[in-house]
Coordinates of C-alpha atoms and ligand atoms in Angstrom, one line a residue:
M24 CA -51.3 44.7 71.3
A25 CA -49.6 47.0 69.7
D26 CA -49.6 50.5 70.1
M27 CA -51.1 52.2 67.3
Q28 CA -49.5 54.0 64.7
K29 CA -50.7 56.9 62.5
C30 CA -49.9 56.9 58.9
P31 CA -48.9 60.0 57.2
Y32 CA -50.4 59.2 53.5
V33 CA -54.0 58.0 54.8
N34 CA -56.1 58.7 51.7
R35 CA -53.7 59.7 49.2
C36 CA -51.0 56.1 49.0
G37 CA -52.8 53.3 46.8
G38 CA -50.4 51.2 48.6
C39 CA -53.0 49.9 51.7
H40 CA -56.0 51.0 53.1
I41 CA -54.8 52.1 56.5
G42 CA -57.5 54.6 57.7
S43 CA -58.6 55.4 61.0
E44 CA -60.1 51.7 62.7
S45 CA -57.0 50.5 65.3
Y46 CA -55.7 46.8 64.3
E47 CA -58.2 45.4 66.9
E48 CA -61.4 46.9 65.0
E49 CA -59.7 45.7 61.7
L50 CA -59.8 42.1 62.6
A51 CA -63.1 42.6 64.4
G52 CA -64.5 43.6 61.4
K53 CA -62.5 40.6 59.0
Q54 CA -64.1 38.0 61.6
K55 CA -67.9 39.5 60.9
W56 CA -66.6 39.2 57.0
I57 CA -65.4 35.8 56.9
E58 CA -69.3 34.9 59.4
E59 CA -71.4 36.8 56.9
N60 CA -70.1 34.4 54.2
I61 CA -69.4 31.3 55.5
G62 CA -71.0 31.5 59.0
K63 CA -73.6 29.3 57.5
Y64 CA -71.9 26.4 57.1
C65 CA -70.2 25.7 59.5
K66 CA -68.1 27.0 63.2
V67 CA -66.3 30.0 62.1
N68 CA -62.7 30.3 64.8
G69 CA -61.4 33.8 66.1
I70 CA -59.4 34.7 63.7
T71 CA -55.6 35.0 64.3
G72 CA -53.7 38.4 64.2
M73 CA -50.3 39.6 65.0
Y74 CA -49.3 40.7 67.8
Y75 CA -47.5 43.2 65.9
P76 CA -48.7 44.3 62.5
Y77 CA -46.2 46.3 61.5
Y78 CA -43.6 46.3 58.5
Y79 CA -43.9 42.7 57.7
R80 CA -44.0 43.1 53.9
N81 CA -41.6 40.6 53.2
K82 CA -41.3 42.4 48.9
V83 CA -41.3 46.3 49.2
H84 CA -41.7 48.2 45.7
A85 CA -41.3 51.8 44.7
V86 CA -42.1 53.9 41.3
F87 CA -39.6 55.9 40.0
G88 CA -40.6 59.8 39.0
H89 CA -39.9 63.1 38.8
V90 CA -41.0 65.7 41.1
K91 CA -39.8 68.4 39.4
D92 CA -36.7 68.2 38.9
E93 CA -35.7 65.2 41.7
I94 CA -35.8 61.9 41.2
V95 CA -38.7 59.9 43.4
A96 CA -39.8 56.7 44.6
G97 CA -43.0 55.6 45.7
M98 CA -46.6 54.7 45.8
Y99 CA -49.4 55.6 43.1
E100 CA -52.1 57.9 44.3
E101 CA -54.9 55.5 44.2
G102 CA -56.5 55.6 41.4
T103 CA -54.3 57.8 39.3
H104 CA -50.6 57.8 38.1
N105 CA -49.9 60.3 40.6
I106 CA -46.6 59.1 42.5
V107 CA -47.4 60.2 46.5
P108 CA -43.5 59.9 47.4
I109 CA -43.3 57.5 50.8
K110 CA -41.1 57.4 53.8
N111 CA -41.6 55.3 56.7
C112 CA -44.5 53.1 54.9
L113 CA -45.7 51.1 58.5
I114 CA -46.4 47.9 56.4
E115 CA -43.2 47.8 54.8
D116 CA -39.8 46.0 55.7
K117 CA -37.7 48.9 57.6
Q118 CA -34.5 47.6 55.5
A119 CA -36.2 47.6 52.1
A120 CA -37.3 51.1 52.7
A121 CA -33.7 52.4 54.2
I122 CA -32.2 50.5 50.6
I123 CA -34.5 52.3 48.2
E124 CA -34.2 55.8 50.1
T125 CA -30.6 55.6 49.5
A126 CA -31.2 54.5 45.6
V127 CA -32.9 57.5 45.2
Q128 CA -30.3 59.9 46.6
L129 CA -28.0 57.9 44.2
I130 CA -29.7 58.1 41.2
N131 CA -30.9 62.1 41.7
S132 CA -26.4 62.4 42.6
F133 CA -25.0 59.7 38.9
K134 CA -28.5 62.4 37.3
I135 CA -30.1 58.8 35.9
W136 CA -33.5 60.1 34.3
A137 CA -37.4 58.3 35.6
Y138 CA -38.6 57.0 32.8
N139 CA -42.1 58.6 31.6
E140 CA -44.7 56.6 30.8
D141 CA -46.3 59.1 28.6
T142 CA -43.6 60.5 26.3
G143 CA -41.6 56.4 26.4
R144 CA -37.8 58.0 27.3
G145 CA -36.1 58.0 30.7
V146 CA -34.3 54.7 32.3
M147 CA -35.5 53.8 35.8
R148 CA -39.0 52.5 36.4
H149 CA -39.3 50.4 39.5
I150 CA -37.3 49.0 42.8
L151 CA -38.5 46.2 44.1
I152 CA -36.8 44.7 47.6
R153 CA -37.3 41.5 49.0
K154 CA -35.7 40.5 51.7
G155 CA -36.2 36.9 53.4
M156 CA -36.9 37.4 56.6
S157 CA -35.6 34.3 58.4
T158 CA -31.7 34.2 56.2
K159 CA -31.7 38.3 56.3
Q160 CA -30.4 37.3 52.7
I161 CA -31.5 40.4 51.0
M162 CA -32.4 41.3 47.0
V163 CA -32.5 44.8 45.0
V164 CA -34.3 44.9 41.7
I165 CA -33.5 47.8 39.8
V166 CA -36.3 47.7 36.7
T167 CA -35.6 50.0 33.7
A168 CA -36.6 50.7 30.7
G169 CA -33.9 49.0 27.8
P170 CA -30.9 47.1 28.6
E171 CA -28.7 50.4 29.5
F172 CA -28.2 52.1 32.6
P173 CA -25.5 54.1 32.8
H174 CA -23.3 54.5 35.9
K175 CA -24.4 50.8 36.7
N176 CA -21.1 50.6 38.3
N177 CA -20.7 53.1 40.7
F178 CA -24.0 52.6 41.2
V179 CA -23.9 49.2 42.6
D180 CA -20.4 49.8 44.0
E181 CA -21.8 52.9 46.2
L182 CA -25.4 51.0 47.1
R183 CA -23.7 48.0 48.6
K184 CA -20.5 50.1 50.3
R185 CA -23.9 52.0 52.2
H186 CA -25.8 49.0 52.7
P187 CA -23.3 46.0 53.3
E188 CA -26.7 43.5 54.0
I189 CA -27.4 43.5 50.9
T190 CA -26.6 40.2 49.3
T191 CA -27.7 40.5 45.8
I192 CA -28.5 43.2 43.0
V193 CA -30.4 42.8 40.0
Q194 CA -31.5 44.4 36.8
N195 CA -34.4 43.9 35.3
I196 CA -35.7 44.7 32.0
N197 CA -38.9 46.1 31.1
G198 CA -39.5 47.4 28.1
Q199 CA -43.4 46.7 27.8
D200 CA -46.2 49.3 28.6
T201 CA -47.5 47.5 31.1
T202 CA -48.5 47.4 34.9
M203 CA -46.5 44.6 35.6
V204 CA -43.4 46.7 37.6
L205 CA -41.2 42.9 36.2
G206 CA -40.6 41.8 33.4
E207 CA -38.5 39.0 32.3
R208 CA -35.3 39.6 31.6
N209 CA -32.6 39.4 34.7
K210 CA -29.6 40.4 34.8
P211 CA -27.6 40.1 38.2
L212 CA -25.4 42.5 38.3
Y213 CA -23.9 41.7 41.6
G214 CA -23.9 37.9 43.5
D215 CA -26.6 34.9 42.5
G216 CA -29.2 37.1 41.0
Y217 CA -31.8 35.1 44.0
I218 CA -31.9 34.8 47.4
E219 CA -33.4 32.3 49.9
D220 CA -35.1 31.6 52.7
V221 CA -36.8 29.8 55.8
L222 CA -40.6 28.4 55.9
C223 CA -41.3 25.8 58.2
G224 CA -38.1 25.0 58.3
L225 CA -37.5 24.5 54.4
R226 CA -35.2 26.1 52.0
F227 CA -36.8 28.2 49.2
R228 CA -35.4 30.4 46.1
I229 CA -36.4 32.8 45.6
S230 CA -35.4 34.7 42.3
P231 CA -37.3 38.1 41.2
N232 CA -40.7 36.2 39.0
S233 CA -41.3 33.9 41.8
F234 CA -44.6 34.1 43.9
Y235 CA -43.2 33.6 48.1
Q236 CA -46.3 35.0 50.3
I237 CA -45.6 38.4 51.9
N238 CA -46.2 37.9 55.3
S239 CA -43.1 35.2 56.1
A240 CA -44.7 34.7 60.3
Q241 CA -48.7 34.4 59.2
T242 CA -47.4 32.2 56.1
Q243 CA -46.3 29.8 58.7
A244 CA -49.6 30.4 60.8
L245 CA -51.0 29.7 58.5
Y246 CA -49.5 26.4 57.2
K247 CA -49.6 25.3 60.3
K248 CA -53.7 26.0 60.7
A249 CA -53.6 23.8 57.6
I250 CA -51.6 21.0 58.2
Q251 CA -53.5 21.0 62.0
A252 CA -56.6 20.3 59.7
A253 CA -54.7 17.9 57.5
E254 CA -55.2 16.0 60.4
L255 CA -51.7 13.3 58.7
T256 CA -50.6 10.2 60.5
G257 CA -48.0 9.5 57.5
K258 CA -50.1 7.2 55.1
E259 CA -52.2 10.1 53.2
T260 CA -51.9 10.9 49.3
V261 CA -52.1 14.1 49.5
I262 CA -53.0 16.7 46.7
D263 CA -51.7 20.2 46.5
A264 CA -53.6 21.5 44.2
Y265 CA -52.8 24.9 43.2
C266 CA -49.8 24.3 44.8
G267 CA -47.6 27.5 43.4
I268 CA -43.5 27.1 43.9
G269 CA -44.9 23.7 46.5
T270 CA -44.7 25.6 49.9
I271 CA -47.7 24.0 51.5
G272 CA -47.2 20.5 50.2
M273 CA -44.4 21.0 51.1
A274 CA -45.0 21.2 54.7
M275 CA -47.3 18.5 54.7
A276 CA -44.6 16.0 52.9
S277 CA -43.0 14.7 56.0
K278 CA -46.5 14.2 57.3
A279 CA -48.2 12.4 54.5
G280 CA -47.2 9.1 52.4
R281 CA -46.9 10.8 49.5
V282 CA -48.2 14.3 47.9
I283 CA -48.8 15.1 44.6
G284 CA -48.6 19.1 43.5
V285 CA -50.7 20.5 40.3
E286 CA -49.8 23.9 39.1
L287 CA -50.7 25.6 35.5
N288 CA -47.8 27.7 36.0
T289 CA -44.6 25.9 34.4
Q290 CA -41.9 28.7 35.9
A291 CA -43.5 27.8 39.1
V292 CA -43.3 24.3 38.8
K293 CA -39.9 24.5 37.6
D294 CA -39.0 26.5 41.0
A295 CA -41.5 23.9 42.9
K296 CA -39.2 20.8 41.5
A297 CA -35.7 22.5 42.4
N298 CA -37.2 23.2 46.0
A299 CA -37.9 19.5 46.6
K300 CA -34.4 18.5 45.7
R301 CA -32.5 21.3 48.0
N302 CA -34.6 20.0 50.4
N303 CA -34.4 16.2 49.8
I304 CA -38.1 15.5 50.1
S305 CA -38.2 12.4 48.3
N306 CA -41.9 11.3 48.9
I307 CA -43.5 14.3 46.7
H308 CA -43.6 15.2 43.0
F309 CA -45.0 18.0 41.1
V310 CA -47.3 18.3 37.4
N311 CA -47.6 20.9 35.3
A312 CA -51.6 21.0 34.6
D313 CA -54.6 22.2 34.9
A314 CA -55.7 21.2 38.5
T315 CA -59.2 19.8 37.3
E316 CA -58.5 18.0 34.1
Y317 CA -55.3 15.7 36.4
M318 CA -58.2 14.9 39.1
T319 CA -60.3 13.8 36.5
Q320 CA -57.4 12.5 34.9
M321 CA -57.0 10.8 38.6
S322 CA -60.7 9.1 38.7
E323 CA -60.0 7.6 35.1
N324 CA -57.5 6.0 35.7
D325 CA -59.3 4.8 39.3
Q326 CA -56.6 6.4 41.1
R327 CA -57.6 7.8 44.5
A328 CA -56.4 10.9 47.0
D329 CA -57.0 10.3 50.9
V330 CA -56.7 14.3 51.1
V331 CA -56.6 17.2 49.1
V332 CA -55.4 20.4 50.0
L333 CA -56.3 23.8 48.0
D334 CA -55.4 27.1 47.8
P335 CA -57.0 28.9 44.3
P336 CA -56.2 32.1 43.1
R337 CA -59.0 35.5 45.0
S338 CA -61.3 34.2 42.1
G339 CA -61.7 31.0 44.0
T340 CA -62.0 27.8 42.6
T341 CA -65.0 26.1 40.2
E342 CA -67.9 23.4 40.2
E343 CA -66.2 21.2 37.7
F344 CA -62.7 21.3 40.2
V345 CA -64.9 20.7 42.6
K346 CA -66.8 17.5 40.7
A347 CA -63.7 16.1 39.9
M348 CA -62.0 16.5 43.4
A349 CA -65.2 14.6 44.5
L350 CA -64.4 11.7 42.1
V351 CA -60.8 10.7 43.8
K352 CA -63.0 10.2 46.9
P353 CA -60.8 11.7 49.5
S354 CA -62.5 12.4 52.8
R355 CA -60.5 15.2 53.7
V356 CA -60.8 18.8 52.3
V357 CA -58.5 21.9 53.4
Y358 CA -59.5 24.6 51.3
V359 CA -56.8 27.8 51.9
S360 CA -58.8 31.1 51.1
C361 CA -58.1 34.2 50.2
N362 CA -61.0 35.5 49.2
P363 CA -64.0 35.2 51.7
E364 CA -66.8 35.7 49.5
T365 CA -65.7 33.3 46.8
L366 CA -65.2 30.3 49.8
G367 CA -68.7 30.7 50.9
R368 CA -69.7 30.5 46.5
D369 CA -67.3 27.6 46.8
L370 CA -69.1 25.5 49.6
E371 CA -72.1 25.7 48.4
Y372 CA -70.8 23.3 45.4
F373 CA -68.4 21.2 48.4
K374 CA -72.2 20.8 49.6
K375 CA -73.3 19.6 46.5
A376 CA -70.6 16.9 45.7
G377 CA -71.3 15.7 49.2
Y378 CA -68.6 17.6 51.4
K379 CA -69.3 19.1 54.7
A380 CA -67.7 22.0 56.2
K381 CA -66.4 21.9 59.4
E382 CA -64.2 24.5 60.8
A383 CA -62.9 27.3 59.3
W384 CA -60.3 29.1 60.8
G385 CA -59.1 33.6 59.7
V386 CA -55.4 34.4 59.5
D387 CA -54.9 38.1 58.6
M388 CA -52.0 37.8 56.2
F389 CA -52.2 41.6 55.6
P390 CA -52.9 44.0 58.5
F391 CA -54.4 47.2 57.0
S392 CA -55.5 46.3 53.6
W393 CA -58.8 44.5 52.9
H394 CA -57.3 41.3 52.3
V395 CA -58.0 38.4 54.7
E396 CA -56.7 34.8 54.9
T397 CA -59.2 31.3 56.0
V398 CA -58.5 28.0 56.5
C399 CA -61.5 26.0 56.0
L400 CA -61.7 22.1 56.6
L401 CA -64.5 20.5 54.6
T402 CA -65.1 16.1 55.2
R403 CA -66.9 14.1 52.8
I404 CA -70.0 12.2 54.0
K405 CA -71.6 10.2 51.3
Ligands
SAH11 N1 -50.2 27.9 47.4 C1 -49.1 28.8 46.9 C2 -50.0 29.6 45.7 C3 -51.2 29.7 45.6 S1 -51.5 31.4 44.8 C4 -48.6 29.4 48.0 O1 -49.2 28.8 49.2 O2 -47.3 29.4 47.9 C5 -52.9 30.1 43.6 C6 -51.6 29.2 42.4 O3 -52.8 28.7 42.0 C7 -51.3 30.5 41.3 O4 -49.5 29.9 41.2 C8 -52.1 30.5 39.4 O5 -50.7 30.3 38.8 C9 -52.7 28.3 40.3 N2 -53.6 28.5 39.0 C10 -54.2 29.2 38.4 N3 -54.9 28.0 38.6 C11 -54.8 27.0 38.2 C12 -55.3 25.7 37.6 N4 -56.7 26.0 36.9 N5 -55.0 24.3 37.7 C13 -53.4 25.0 38.8 N6 -53.0 26.0 39.3 C14 -53.7 27.1 39.0

C-alpha cells in the first residue's frame, strides 16, 4: 500500500473528504458501512481498494474567481461560495492540474475577468479537463457566461503551445444562474470537441456533457465483478437497467445472447447507440424509457429475461421496479449500487419479490470521499 500523503487543504476544500485517516482505515470504514447495511442479507467479500489511491480523477474541475486583483481557480470551501485556490490536489490527474495552472496564468496575463455570481459581470466561470486514461486524449472545456471570449485565439494558441498533449479545446456557454457547471452550448475551438477512451477493451466517445465514470481503473474492477456475478454462457437475454451510455451492457454483450439497455436520459441513449456502433456490437439495443415501465411492458408481452443488471442513481431503485423486474423472471440479478444505504433498503423489496441476495463485493471508486460502490448478486428462489 502506498505511503500516506498529506493534503494541505484538509477541512477547507469541499472537493473530497480527505482527513487524518490513512487509506487503510478509510477502506476498513467503507467495508463496515457496507456490512452494516447489507450484512444481514448476504456475505460481504473484502473490498477492492486502489493500490495507489492518488491522482485518479480523470475529470478535473475548477471554478474561477478573484482574490484581490488576481484570478484564481479552485474549489468552493465546504458549504460556502468562497474559493480555495488549489494546487497539487492529491486525487486529481496531475496533467490536468498543470493545464489548469497554465490557463489561470494566461487568463491573468490577458486580463480576462472572472465571472462574479453576485453582480452577473465577467466572463470566465469554470474550467473542466477530461482525460482518456488509456488513450491519453485530453479535452479542455472553458465555461464562459456568454458567447464572448476576449483574446480567444491567442489563449487557445498559447495553451496548446505550452501543453501539446491537449487534443481538443471547447468553449461551453453557461448563462444560467445555476450550480451546474456546464451549459448546453458547446463550441469547439480546437480539435473535434470530444475525446475517446478505452474501457474493458471498448472504445467510448466522451463529449463535454457525457456521464463517464471518473476513476477508470476501478470502473474496470467494478465491471469485472459485475460480469463474473452474471455468469453468462452466451445464450442469455440480459437487461441493463439504468444503463447510461451503455458501458456495462456493452462489456457483457460478447458473453450474452443479447442485451437490452434501458435509460431515461435521451442524450445518454444517443451516446449509447453511437458507442455500440463504433464497437461493432450488434447484439445490443437501447431503449429510451423508464426502466420500470419497460419491464412491465415486457411482461405484458410475455417476454422474459435471464439476467437483469441494474445500476441506479444514489437514491437507489423502487419497489415498483423490483415488482416489474420479478415479472420478467430473471434467474440472476446483479445490482451495482453506489450507496450501501439504499441498497440495504432495496434488498428488502427483492426479498419480498422472491429474490435472495447471495454475495456482495465492495469496490472503492472514490478514495478520500464517502462514496463506495457495491456489486450484489441475487438469485430467484420461487
Ligand atoms: N450504468 C451507467 C450509468 C449509471 S448512472 C454507467 O455505469 O455508466 C444511473 C443512470 O440511471 C443515469 O444515466 C440516469 O439517467 C438513469 N435513470 C434514472 N432513473 C431512471 C429510470 N427510472 N429509468 C431508466 N433510467 C434511469
